[in-house]
mmCIF file of C-alpha atoms in Angstrom:
data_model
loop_
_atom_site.group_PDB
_atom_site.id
_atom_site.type_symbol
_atom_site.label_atom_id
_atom_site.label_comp_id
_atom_site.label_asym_id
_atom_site.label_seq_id
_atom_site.Cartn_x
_atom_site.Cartn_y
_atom_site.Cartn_z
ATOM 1 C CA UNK A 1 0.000 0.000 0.000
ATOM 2 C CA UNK A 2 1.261 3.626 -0.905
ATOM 3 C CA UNK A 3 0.775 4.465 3.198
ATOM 4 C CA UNK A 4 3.712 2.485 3.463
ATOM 5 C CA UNK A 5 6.241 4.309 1.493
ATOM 6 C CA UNK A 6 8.551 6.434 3.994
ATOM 7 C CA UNK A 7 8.310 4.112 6.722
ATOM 8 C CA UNK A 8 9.995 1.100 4.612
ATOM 9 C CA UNK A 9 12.426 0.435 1.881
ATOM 10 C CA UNK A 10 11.602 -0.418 -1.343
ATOM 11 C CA UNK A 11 13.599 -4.003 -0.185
ATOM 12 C CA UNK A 12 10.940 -4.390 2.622
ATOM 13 C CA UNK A 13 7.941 -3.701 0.300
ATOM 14 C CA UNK A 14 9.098 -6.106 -2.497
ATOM 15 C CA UNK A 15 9.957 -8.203 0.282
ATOM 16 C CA UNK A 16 6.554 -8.402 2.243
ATOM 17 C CA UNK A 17 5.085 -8.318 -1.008
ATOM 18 C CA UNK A 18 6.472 -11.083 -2.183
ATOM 19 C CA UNK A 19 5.716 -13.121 1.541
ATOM 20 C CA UNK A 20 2.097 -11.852 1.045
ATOM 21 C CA UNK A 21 2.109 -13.951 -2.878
ATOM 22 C CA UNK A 22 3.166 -16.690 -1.007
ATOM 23 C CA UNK A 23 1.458 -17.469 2.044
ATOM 24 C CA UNK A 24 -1.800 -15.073 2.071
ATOM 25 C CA UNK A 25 -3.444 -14.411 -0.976
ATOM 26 C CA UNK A 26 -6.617 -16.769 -1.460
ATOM 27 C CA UNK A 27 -6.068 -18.029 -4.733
ATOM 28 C CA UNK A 28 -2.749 -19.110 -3.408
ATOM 29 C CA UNK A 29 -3.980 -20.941 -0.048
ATOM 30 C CA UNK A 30 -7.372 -22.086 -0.561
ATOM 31 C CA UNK A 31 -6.476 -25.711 -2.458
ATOM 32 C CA UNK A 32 -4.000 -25.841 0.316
ATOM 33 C CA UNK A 33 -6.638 -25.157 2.706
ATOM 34 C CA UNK A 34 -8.509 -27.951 0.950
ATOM 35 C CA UNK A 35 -5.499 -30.469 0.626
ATOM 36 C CA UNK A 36 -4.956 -29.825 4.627
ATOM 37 C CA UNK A 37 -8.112 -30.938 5.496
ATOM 38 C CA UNK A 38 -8.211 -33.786 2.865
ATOM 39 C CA UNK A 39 -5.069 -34.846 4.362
ATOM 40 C CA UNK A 40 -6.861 -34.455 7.838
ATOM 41 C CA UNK A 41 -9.367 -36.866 6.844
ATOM 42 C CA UNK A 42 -11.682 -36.145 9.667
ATOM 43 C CA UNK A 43 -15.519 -37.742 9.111
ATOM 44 C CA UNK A 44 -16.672 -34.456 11.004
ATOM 45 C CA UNK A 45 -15.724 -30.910 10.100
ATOM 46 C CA UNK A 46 -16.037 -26.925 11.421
ATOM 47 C CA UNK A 47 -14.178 -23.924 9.736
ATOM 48 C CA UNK A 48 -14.607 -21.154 11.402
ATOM 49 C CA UNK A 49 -14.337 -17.211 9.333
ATOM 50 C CA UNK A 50 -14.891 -19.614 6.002
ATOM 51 C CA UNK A 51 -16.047 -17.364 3.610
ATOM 52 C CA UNK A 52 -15.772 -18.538 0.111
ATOM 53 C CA UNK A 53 -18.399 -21.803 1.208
ATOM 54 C CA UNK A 54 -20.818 -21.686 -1.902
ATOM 55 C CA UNK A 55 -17.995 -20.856 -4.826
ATOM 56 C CA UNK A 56 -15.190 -22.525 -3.196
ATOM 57 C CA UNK A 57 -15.395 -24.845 -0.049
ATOM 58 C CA UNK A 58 -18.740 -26.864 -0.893
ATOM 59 C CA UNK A 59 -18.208 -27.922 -4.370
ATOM 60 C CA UNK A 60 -14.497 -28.456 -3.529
ATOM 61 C CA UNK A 61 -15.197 -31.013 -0.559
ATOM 62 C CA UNK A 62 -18.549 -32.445 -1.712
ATOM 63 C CA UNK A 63 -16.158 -33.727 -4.507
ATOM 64 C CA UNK A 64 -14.079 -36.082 -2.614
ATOM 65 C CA UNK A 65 -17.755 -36.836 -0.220
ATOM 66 C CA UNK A 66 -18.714 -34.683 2.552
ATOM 67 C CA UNK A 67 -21.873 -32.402 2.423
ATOM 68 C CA UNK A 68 -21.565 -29.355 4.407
ATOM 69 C CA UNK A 69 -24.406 -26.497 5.943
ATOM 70 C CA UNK A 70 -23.252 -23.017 6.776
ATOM 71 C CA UNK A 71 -24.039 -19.886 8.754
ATOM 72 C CA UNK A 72 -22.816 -16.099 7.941
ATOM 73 C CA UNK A 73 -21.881 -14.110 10.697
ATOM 74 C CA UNK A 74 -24.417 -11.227 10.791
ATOM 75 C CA UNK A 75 -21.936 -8.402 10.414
ATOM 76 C CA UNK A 76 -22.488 -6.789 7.063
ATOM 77 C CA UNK A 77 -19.348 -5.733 5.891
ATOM 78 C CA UNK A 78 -18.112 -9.489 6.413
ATOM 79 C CA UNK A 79 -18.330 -12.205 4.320
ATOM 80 C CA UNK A 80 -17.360 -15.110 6.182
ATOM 81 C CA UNK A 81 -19.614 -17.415 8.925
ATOM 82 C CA UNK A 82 -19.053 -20.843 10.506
ATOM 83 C CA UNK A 83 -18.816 -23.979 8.817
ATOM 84 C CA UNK A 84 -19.586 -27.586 9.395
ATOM 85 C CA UNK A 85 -18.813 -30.845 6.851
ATOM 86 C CA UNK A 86 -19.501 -34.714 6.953
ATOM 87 C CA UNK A 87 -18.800 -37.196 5.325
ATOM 88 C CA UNK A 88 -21.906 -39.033 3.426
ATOM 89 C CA UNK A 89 -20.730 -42.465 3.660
ATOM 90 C CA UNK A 90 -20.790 -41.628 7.935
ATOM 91 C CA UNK A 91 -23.392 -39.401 8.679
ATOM 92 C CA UNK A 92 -27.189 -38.576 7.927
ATOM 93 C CA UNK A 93 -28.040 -34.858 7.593
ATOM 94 C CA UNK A 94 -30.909 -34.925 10.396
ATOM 95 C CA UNK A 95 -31.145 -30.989 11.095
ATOM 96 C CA UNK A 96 -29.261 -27.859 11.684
ATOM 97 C CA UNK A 97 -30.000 -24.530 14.111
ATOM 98 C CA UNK A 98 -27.902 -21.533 14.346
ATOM 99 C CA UNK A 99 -27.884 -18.242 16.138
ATOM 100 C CA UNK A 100 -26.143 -14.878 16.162
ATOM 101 C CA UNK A 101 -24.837 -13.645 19.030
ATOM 102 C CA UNK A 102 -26.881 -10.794 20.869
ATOM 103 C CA UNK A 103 -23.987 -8.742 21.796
ATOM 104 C CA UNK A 104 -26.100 -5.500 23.420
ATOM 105 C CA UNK A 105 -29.180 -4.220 23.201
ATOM 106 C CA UNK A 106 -29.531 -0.125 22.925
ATOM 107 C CA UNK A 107 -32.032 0.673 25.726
ATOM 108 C CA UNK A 108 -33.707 3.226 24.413
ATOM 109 C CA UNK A 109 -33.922 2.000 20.495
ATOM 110 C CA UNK A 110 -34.316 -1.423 21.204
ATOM 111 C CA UNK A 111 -31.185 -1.615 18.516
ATOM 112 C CA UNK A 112 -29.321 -4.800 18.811
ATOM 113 C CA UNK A 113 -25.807 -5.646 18.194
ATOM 114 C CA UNK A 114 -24.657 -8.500 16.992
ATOM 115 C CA UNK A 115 -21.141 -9.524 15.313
ATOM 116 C CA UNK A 116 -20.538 -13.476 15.402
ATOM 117 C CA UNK A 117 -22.233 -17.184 15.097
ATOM 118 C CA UNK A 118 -22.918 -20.113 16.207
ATOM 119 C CA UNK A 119 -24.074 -23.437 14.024
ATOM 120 C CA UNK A 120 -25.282 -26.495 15.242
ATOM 121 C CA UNK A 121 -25.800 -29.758 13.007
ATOM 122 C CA UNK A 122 -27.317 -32.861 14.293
ATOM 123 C CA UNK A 123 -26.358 -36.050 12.572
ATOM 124 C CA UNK A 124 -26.865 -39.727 12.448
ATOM 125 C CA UNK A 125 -24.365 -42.757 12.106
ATOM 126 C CA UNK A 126 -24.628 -44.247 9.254
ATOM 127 C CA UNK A 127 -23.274 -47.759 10.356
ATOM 128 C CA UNK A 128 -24.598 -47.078 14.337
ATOM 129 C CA UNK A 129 -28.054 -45.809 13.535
ATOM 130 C CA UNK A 130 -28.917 -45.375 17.148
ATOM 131 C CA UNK A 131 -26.023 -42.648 17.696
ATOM 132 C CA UNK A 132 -26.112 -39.158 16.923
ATOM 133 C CA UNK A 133 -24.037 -36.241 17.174
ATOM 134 C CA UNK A 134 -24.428 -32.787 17.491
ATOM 135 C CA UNK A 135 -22.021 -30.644 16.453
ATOM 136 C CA UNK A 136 -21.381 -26.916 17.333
ATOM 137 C CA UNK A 137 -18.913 -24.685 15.503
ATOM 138 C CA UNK A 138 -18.618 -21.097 17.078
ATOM 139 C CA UNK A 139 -16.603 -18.252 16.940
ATOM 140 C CA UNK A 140 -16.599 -15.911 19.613
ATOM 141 C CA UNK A 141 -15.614 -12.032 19.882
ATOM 142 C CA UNK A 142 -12.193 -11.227 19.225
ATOM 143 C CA UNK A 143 -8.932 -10.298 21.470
ATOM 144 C CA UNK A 144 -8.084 -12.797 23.708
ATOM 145 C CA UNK A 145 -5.654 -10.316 25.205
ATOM 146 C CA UNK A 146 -8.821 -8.250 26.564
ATOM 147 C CA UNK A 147 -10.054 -9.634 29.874
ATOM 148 C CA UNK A 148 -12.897 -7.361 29.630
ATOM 149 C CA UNK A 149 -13.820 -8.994 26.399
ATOM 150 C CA UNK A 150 -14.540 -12.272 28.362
ATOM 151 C CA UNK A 151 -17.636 -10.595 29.876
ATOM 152 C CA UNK A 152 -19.113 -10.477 26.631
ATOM 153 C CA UNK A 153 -17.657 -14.085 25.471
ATOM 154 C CA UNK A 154 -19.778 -15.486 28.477
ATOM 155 C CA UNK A 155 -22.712 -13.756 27.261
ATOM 156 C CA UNK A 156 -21.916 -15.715 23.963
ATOM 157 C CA UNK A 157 -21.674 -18.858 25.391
ATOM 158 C CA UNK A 158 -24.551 -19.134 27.023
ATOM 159 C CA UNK A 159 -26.219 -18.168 24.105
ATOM 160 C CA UNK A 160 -25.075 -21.570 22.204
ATOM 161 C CA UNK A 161 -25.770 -23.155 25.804
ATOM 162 C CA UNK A 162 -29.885 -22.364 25.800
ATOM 163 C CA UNK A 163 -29.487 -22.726 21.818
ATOM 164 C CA UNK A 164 -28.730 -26.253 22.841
ATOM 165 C CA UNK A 165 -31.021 -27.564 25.024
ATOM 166 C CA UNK A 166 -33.871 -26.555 23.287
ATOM 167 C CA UNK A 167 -32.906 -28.055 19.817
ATOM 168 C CA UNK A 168 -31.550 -31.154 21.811
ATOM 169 C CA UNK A 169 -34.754 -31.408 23.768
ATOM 170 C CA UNK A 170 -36.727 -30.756 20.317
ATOM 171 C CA UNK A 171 -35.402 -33.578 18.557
ATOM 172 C CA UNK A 172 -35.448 -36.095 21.199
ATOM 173 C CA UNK A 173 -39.497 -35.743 21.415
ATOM 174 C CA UNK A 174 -39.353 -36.462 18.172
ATOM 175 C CA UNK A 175 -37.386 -38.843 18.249
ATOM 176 C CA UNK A 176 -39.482 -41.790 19.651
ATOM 177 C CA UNK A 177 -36.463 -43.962 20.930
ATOM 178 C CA UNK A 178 -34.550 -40.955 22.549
ATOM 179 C CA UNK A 179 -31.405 -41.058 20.527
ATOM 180 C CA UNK A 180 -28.414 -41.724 22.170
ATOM 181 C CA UNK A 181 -26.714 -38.194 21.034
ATOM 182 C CA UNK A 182 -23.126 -37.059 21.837
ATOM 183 C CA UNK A 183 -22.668 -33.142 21.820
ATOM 184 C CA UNK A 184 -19.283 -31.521 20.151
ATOM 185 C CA UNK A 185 -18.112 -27.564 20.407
ATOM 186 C CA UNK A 186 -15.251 -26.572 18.327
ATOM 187 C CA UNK A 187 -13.937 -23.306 17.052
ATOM 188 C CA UNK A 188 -12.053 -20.097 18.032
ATOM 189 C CA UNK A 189 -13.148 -18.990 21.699
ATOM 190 C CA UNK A 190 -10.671 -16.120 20.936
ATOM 191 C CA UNK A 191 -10.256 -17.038 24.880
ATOM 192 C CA UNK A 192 -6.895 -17.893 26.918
ATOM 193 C CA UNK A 193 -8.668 -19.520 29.906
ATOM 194 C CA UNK A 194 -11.025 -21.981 28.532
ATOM 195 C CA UNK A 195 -12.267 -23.045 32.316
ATOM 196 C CA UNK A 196 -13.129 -19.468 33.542
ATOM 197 C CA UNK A 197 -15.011 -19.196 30.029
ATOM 198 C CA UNK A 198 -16.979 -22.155 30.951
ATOM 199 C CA UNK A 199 -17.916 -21.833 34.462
ATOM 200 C CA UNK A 200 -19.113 -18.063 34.051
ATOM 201 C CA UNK A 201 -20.846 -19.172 30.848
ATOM 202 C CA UNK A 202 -22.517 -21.800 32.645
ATOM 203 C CA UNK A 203 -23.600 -19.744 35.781
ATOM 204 C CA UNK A 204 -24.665 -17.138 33.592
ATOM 205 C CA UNK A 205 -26.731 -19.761 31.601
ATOM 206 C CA UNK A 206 -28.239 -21.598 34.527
ATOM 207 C CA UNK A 207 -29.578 -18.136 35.892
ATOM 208 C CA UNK A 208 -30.867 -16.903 32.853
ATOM 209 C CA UNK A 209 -32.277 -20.216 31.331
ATOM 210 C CA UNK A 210 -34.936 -22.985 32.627
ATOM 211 C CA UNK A 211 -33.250 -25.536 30.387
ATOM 212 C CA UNK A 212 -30.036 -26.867 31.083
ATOM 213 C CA UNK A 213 -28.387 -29.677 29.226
ATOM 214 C CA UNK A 214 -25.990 -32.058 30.589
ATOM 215 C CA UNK A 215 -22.646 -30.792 28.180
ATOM 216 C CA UNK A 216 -23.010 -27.602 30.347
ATOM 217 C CA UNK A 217 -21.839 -29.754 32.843
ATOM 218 C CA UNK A 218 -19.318 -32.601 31.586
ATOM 219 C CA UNK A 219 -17.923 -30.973 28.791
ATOM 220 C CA UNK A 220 -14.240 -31.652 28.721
ATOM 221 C CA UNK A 221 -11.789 -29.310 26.987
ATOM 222 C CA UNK A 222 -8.949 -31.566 24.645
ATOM 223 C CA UNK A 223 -5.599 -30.190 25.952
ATOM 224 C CA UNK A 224 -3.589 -29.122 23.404
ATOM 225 C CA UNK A 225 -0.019 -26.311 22.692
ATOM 226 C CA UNK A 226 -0.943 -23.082 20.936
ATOM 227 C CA UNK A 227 -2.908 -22.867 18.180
ATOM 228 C CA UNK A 228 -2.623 -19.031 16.698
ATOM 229 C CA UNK A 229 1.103 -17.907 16.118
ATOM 230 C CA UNK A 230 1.397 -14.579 14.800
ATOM 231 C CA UNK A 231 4.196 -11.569 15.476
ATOM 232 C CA UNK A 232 1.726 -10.448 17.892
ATOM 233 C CA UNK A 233 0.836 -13.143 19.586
ATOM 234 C CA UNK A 234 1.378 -17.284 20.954
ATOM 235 C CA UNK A 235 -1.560 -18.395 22.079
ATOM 236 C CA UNK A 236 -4.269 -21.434 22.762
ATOM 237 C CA UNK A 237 -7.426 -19.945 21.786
ATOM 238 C CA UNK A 238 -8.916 -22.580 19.602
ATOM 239 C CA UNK A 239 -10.938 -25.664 20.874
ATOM 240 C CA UNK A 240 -13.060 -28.547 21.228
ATOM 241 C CA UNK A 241 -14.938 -29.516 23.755
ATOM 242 C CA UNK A 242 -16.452 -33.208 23.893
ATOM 243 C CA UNK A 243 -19.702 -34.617 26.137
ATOM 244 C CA UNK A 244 -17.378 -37.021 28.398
ATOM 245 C CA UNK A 245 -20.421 -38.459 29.576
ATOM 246 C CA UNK A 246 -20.726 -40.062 26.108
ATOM 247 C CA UNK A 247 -17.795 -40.016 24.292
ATOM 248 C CA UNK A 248 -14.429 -41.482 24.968
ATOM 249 C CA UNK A 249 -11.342 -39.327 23.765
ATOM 250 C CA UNK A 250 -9.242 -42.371 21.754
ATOM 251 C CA UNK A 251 -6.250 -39.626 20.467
ATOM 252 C CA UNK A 252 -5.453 -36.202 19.059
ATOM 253 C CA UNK A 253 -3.303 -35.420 16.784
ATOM 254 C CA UNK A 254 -0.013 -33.668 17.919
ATOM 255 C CA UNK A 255 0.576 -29.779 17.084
ATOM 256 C CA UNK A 256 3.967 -29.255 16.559
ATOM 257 C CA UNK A 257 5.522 -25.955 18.533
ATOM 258 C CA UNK A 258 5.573 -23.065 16.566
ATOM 259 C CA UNK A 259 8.318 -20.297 16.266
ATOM 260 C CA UNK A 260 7.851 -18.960 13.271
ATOM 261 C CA UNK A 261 4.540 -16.817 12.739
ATOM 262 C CA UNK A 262 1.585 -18.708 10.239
ATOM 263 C CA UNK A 263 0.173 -18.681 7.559
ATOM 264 C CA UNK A 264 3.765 -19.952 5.810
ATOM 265 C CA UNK A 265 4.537 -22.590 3.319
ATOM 266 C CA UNK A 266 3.734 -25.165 5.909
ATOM 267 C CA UNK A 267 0.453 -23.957 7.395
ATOM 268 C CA UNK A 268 -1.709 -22.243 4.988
ATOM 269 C CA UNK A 269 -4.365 -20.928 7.964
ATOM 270 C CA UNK A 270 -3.131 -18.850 10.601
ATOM 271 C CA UNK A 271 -4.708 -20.953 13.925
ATOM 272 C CA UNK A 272 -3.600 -25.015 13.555
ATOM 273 C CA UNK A 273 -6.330 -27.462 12.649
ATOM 274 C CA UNK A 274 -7.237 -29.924 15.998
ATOM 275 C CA UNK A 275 -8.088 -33.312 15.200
ATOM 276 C CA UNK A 276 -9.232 -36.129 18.114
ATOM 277 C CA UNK A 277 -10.597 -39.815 17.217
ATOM 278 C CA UNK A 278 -13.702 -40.578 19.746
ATOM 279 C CA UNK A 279 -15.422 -43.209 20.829
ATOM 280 C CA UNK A 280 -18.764 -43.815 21.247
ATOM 281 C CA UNK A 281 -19.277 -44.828 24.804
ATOM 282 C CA UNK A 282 -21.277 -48.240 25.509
ATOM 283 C CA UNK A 283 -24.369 -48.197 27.742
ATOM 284 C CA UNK A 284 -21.581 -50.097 30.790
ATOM 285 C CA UNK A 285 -18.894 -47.183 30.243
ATOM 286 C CA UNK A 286 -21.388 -44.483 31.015
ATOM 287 C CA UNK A 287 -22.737 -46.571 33.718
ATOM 288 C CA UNK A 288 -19.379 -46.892 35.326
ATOM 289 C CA UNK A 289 -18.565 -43.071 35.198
ATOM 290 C CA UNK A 290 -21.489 -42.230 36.407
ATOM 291 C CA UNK A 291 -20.722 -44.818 39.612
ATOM 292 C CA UNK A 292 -17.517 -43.240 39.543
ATOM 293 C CA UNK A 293 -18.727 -39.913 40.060
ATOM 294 C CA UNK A 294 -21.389 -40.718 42.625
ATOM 295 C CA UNK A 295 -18.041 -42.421 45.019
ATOM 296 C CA UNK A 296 -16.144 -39.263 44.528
ATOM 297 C CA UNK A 297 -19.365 -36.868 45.404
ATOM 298 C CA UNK A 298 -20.306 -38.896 48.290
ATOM 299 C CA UNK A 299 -16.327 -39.910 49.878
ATOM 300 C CA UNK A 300 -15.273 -36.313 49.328
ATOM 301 C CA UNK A 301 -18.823 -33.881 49.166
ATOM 302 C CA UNK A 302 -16.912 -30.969 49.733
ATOM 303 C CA UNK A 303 -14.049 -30.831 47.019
ATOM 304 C CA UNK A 304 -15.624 -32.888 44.197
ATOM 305 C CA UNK A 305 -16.566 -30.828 41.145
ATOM 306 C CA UNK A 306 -18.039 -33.437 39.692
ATOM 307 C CA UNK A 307 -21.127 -32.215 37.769
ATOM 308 C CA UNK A 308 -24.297 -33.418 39.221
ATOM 309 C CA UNK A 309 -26.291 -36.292 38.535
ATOM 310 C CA UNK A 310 -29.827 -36.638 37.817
ATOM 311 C CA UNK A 311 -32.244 -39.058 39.494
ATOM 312 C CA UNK A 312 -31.992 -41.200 36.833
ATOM 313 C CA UNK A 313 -28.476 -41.429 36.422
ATOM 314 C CA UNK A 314 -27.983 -41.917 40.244
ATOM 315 C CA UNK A 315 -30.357 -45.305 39.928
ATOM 316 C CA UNK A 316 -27.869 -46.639 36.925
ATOM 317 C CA UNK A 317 -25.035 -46.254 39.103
ATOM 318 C CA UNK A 318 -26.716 -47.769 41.882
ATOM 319 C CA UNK A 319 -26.914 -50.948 40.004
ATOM 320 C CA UNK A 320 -23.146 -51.645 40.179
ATOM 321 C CA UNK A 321 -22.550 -50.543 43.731
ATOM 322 C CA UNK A 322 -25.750 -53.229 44.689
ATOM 323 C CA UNK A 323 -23.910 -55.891 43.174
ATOM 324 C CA UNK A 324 -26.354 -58.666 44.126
ATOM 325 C CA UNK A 325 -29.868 -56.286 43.522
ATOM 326 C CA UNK A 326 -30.751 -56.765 47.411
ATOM 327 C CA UNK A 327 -31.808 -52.791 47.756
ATOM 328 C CA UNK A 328 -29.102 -52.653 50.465
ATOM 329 C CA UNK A 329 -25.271 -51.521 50.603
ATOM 330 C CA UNK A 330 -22.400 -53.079 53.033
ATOM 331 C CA UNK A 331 -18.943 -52.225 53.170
ATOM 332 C CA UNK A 332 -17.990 -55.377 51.157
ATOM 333 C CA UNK A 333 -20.119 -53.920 48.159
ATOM 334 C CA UNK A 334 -18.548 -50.815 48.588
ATOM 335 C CA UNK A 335 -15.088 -52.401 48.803
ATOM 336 C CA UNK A 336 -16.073 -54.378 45.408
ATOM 337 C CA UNK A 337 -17.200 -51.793 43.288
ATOM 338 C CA UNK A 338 -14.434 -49.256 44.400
ATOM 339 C CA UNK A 339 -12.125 -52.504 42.693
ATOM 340 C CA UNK A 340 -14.006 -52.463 39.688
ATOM 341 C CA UNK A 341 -14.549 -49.272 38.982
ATOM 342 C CA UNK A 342 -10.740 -48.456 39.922
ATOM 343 C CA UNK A 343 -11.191 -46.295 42.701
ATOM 344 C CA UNK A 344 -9.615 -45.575 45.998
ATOM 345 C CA UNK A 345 -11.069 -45.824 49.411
ATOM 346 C CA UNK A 346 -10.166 -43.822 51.879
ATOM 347 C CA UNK A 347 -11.171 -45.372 55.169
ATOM 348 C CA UNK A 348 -11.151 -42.287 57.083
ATOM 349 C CA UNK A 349 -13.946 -40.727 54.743
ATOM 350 C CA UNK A 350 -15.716 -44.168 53.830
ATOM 351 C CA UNK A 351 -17.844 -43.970 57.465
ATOM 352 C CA UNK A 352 -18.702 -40.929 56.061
ATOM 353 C CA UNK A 353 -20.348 -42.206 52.743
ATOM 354 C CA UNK A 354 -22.804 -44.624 55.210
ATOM 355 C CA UNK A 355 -23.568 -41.818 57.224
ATOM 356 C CA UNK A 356 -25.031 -39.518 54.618
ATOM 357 C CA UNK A 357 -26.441 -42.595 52.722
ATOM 358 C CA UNK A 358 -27.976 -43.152 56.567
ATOM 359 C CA UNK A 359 -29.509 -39.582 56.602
ATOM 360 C CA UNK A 360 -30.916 -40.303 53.061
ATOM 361 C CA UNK A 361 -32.444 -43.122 54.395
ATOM 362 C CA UNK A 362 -31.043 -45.178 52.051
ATOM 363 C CA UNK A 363 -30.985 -48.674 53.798
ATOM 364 C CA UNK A 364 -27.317 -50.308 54.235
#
């Protein structure tokens, strides 16, 4: 740009010039965009600021087989939105929901402000009809450096968190066997502490909401290095979140440790692209966690943050701590399911577990 002239040499203009051919013009990255996440080969997909989706990104993926729906941010000036793919040899299309963020509301207009999105997608296995997934792609509002923008990211969050449970509890009326459905969040929280995000965004959510769905509570957060390396800045601010309640985290792929800024002729996208094999979980490995967390709440009721568990829940992991279905527990169940399950017992709290199980009147 002629604004530039003065403050660097002709040398530095050719050269950033010639960086900028290289590593950041789109008709130079986007097929290695595409070859990236060919080379990926993930059966489950989210870009988030994708622009180029209908002239570029659909026809290009849908050719070696994955559909795709997508959602524009609402800003107008901006072209790009969030982005979620499948492939069709995995996954049914069953629906998809989205929402853009209400940032602020002028009191005296009624004028609302909104610059980002959310997009949900519910599928169905193809080869495990029975399971489902929804997924989430999100990006939230920008500079993770700004503390005081977390206020607003919580706001965000809970957003996608009521979006949730209603189009969850939607489709599993109408859905006469339930669905067993796993829930998935990934994208750019622009966010350094992923854990504050996520406890104000749930507090904020519970308060303001009648509906709360159970990722708010067991979502777990894949650990990973830094995902964004710029000259400005080194930082983790890209995720995904899994239901742990559901799904079992098999691997993830390793990020190698940046020193060098990106996009360059390694990475074509300035953030790194996460990628995790799951598991669905089987009807004796959510039992078991769910026994699991009962032990911790009720051997240690005043350090567990365990999420809570619902009536129903607390009656499946009943079933493994009454081994012999008498209605009772002894200290020799106890003693057996704590082996099974792989936990510890601490016999100066154990007394402690018959005691409130005593006040409960829960007979044993």
């Amino acid at each position: 740009p002629h604004y530039v002239r003065g403050l660097l040499t002709d040398e530095e203009i050719q050269s950033v010039e010639t960086y900028d051919e290289m590593h950041f013009r789109w008709e130079t990255r986007r097929q290695r965009l595409v070859a990236q996440t060919l080379e990926l080969d993930a059966d489950v997909v989210s870009l988030v600021e994708c622009d180029h989706f209908e002239d570029f990104f659909q026809p290009a993926l849908s050719e070696y087989g994955y559909d795709g729906v997508y959602r524009k941010r609402p800003r107008h000036s901006s072209h790009d939105g969030c982005a979620i793919f499948w492939k069709r040899t995995k996954f049914d299309f069953v629906d998809q929901e989205g929402v853009d963020f209400i940032d602020r509301v002028d009191p005296e207009t009624g004028r609302m402000t909104k610059d980002r999105c959310a997009l949900l997608v519910l599928l169905r296995s193809k080869t495990h009809p029975s399971k489902r997934i929804i997924m989430i792609s999100v990006h939230l509002a920008r500079n993770p450096e700004d503390f005081a923008q977390d206020l607003l990211r919580t706001k965000q969050v809970a957003q996608v968190f009521r979006l949730l449970a209603d189009f969850a509890g939607r489709h599993s009326a109408e859905d006469p066997s339930g669905g067993d459905t796993s829930v998935l969040m990934c994208g750019d929280l622009n966010a350094t502490n992923f854990s504050k995000l996520r406890g104000l965004s749930l507090a904020f959510a519970a308060i303001t909401s009648s509906k709360v769905h159970p990722f708010m509570w067991d979502a777990q957060d894949v650990p990973t290095r830094a995902t964004s390396v710029t000259t400005a800045r080194n930082v983790r601010i890209d995720c995904l979140f899994f239901q742990s309640s559901r799904l079992m985290l098999i691997n993830c792929k390793f990020l190698p440790e940046l020193e060098d800024a990106i996009p360059n002729e390694r990475h074509p996208s300035d953030h790194l692209p996460l990628l995790c094999r799951f598991r669905f979980q089987s009807e004796l490995d959510r039992d078991m966690a769910l026994a699991r967390t009962w032990f911790q709440v009720m051997q240690y009721p005043t350090c567990c943050t365990a999420p809570p568990l619902t009536i129903e829940e607390q009656r499946s992991a009943w079933v493994i701590f009454d081994w012999n279905n008498e209605g009772t527990l002894t200290f020799t169940k106890l003693r057996r399911a704590a082996q099974f399950l792989a936990l510890h017992m601490d016999h100066e709290t154990t007394p402690g577990i018959f005691a409130r199980l005593r006040e409960a009147e829960v007979p044993c």
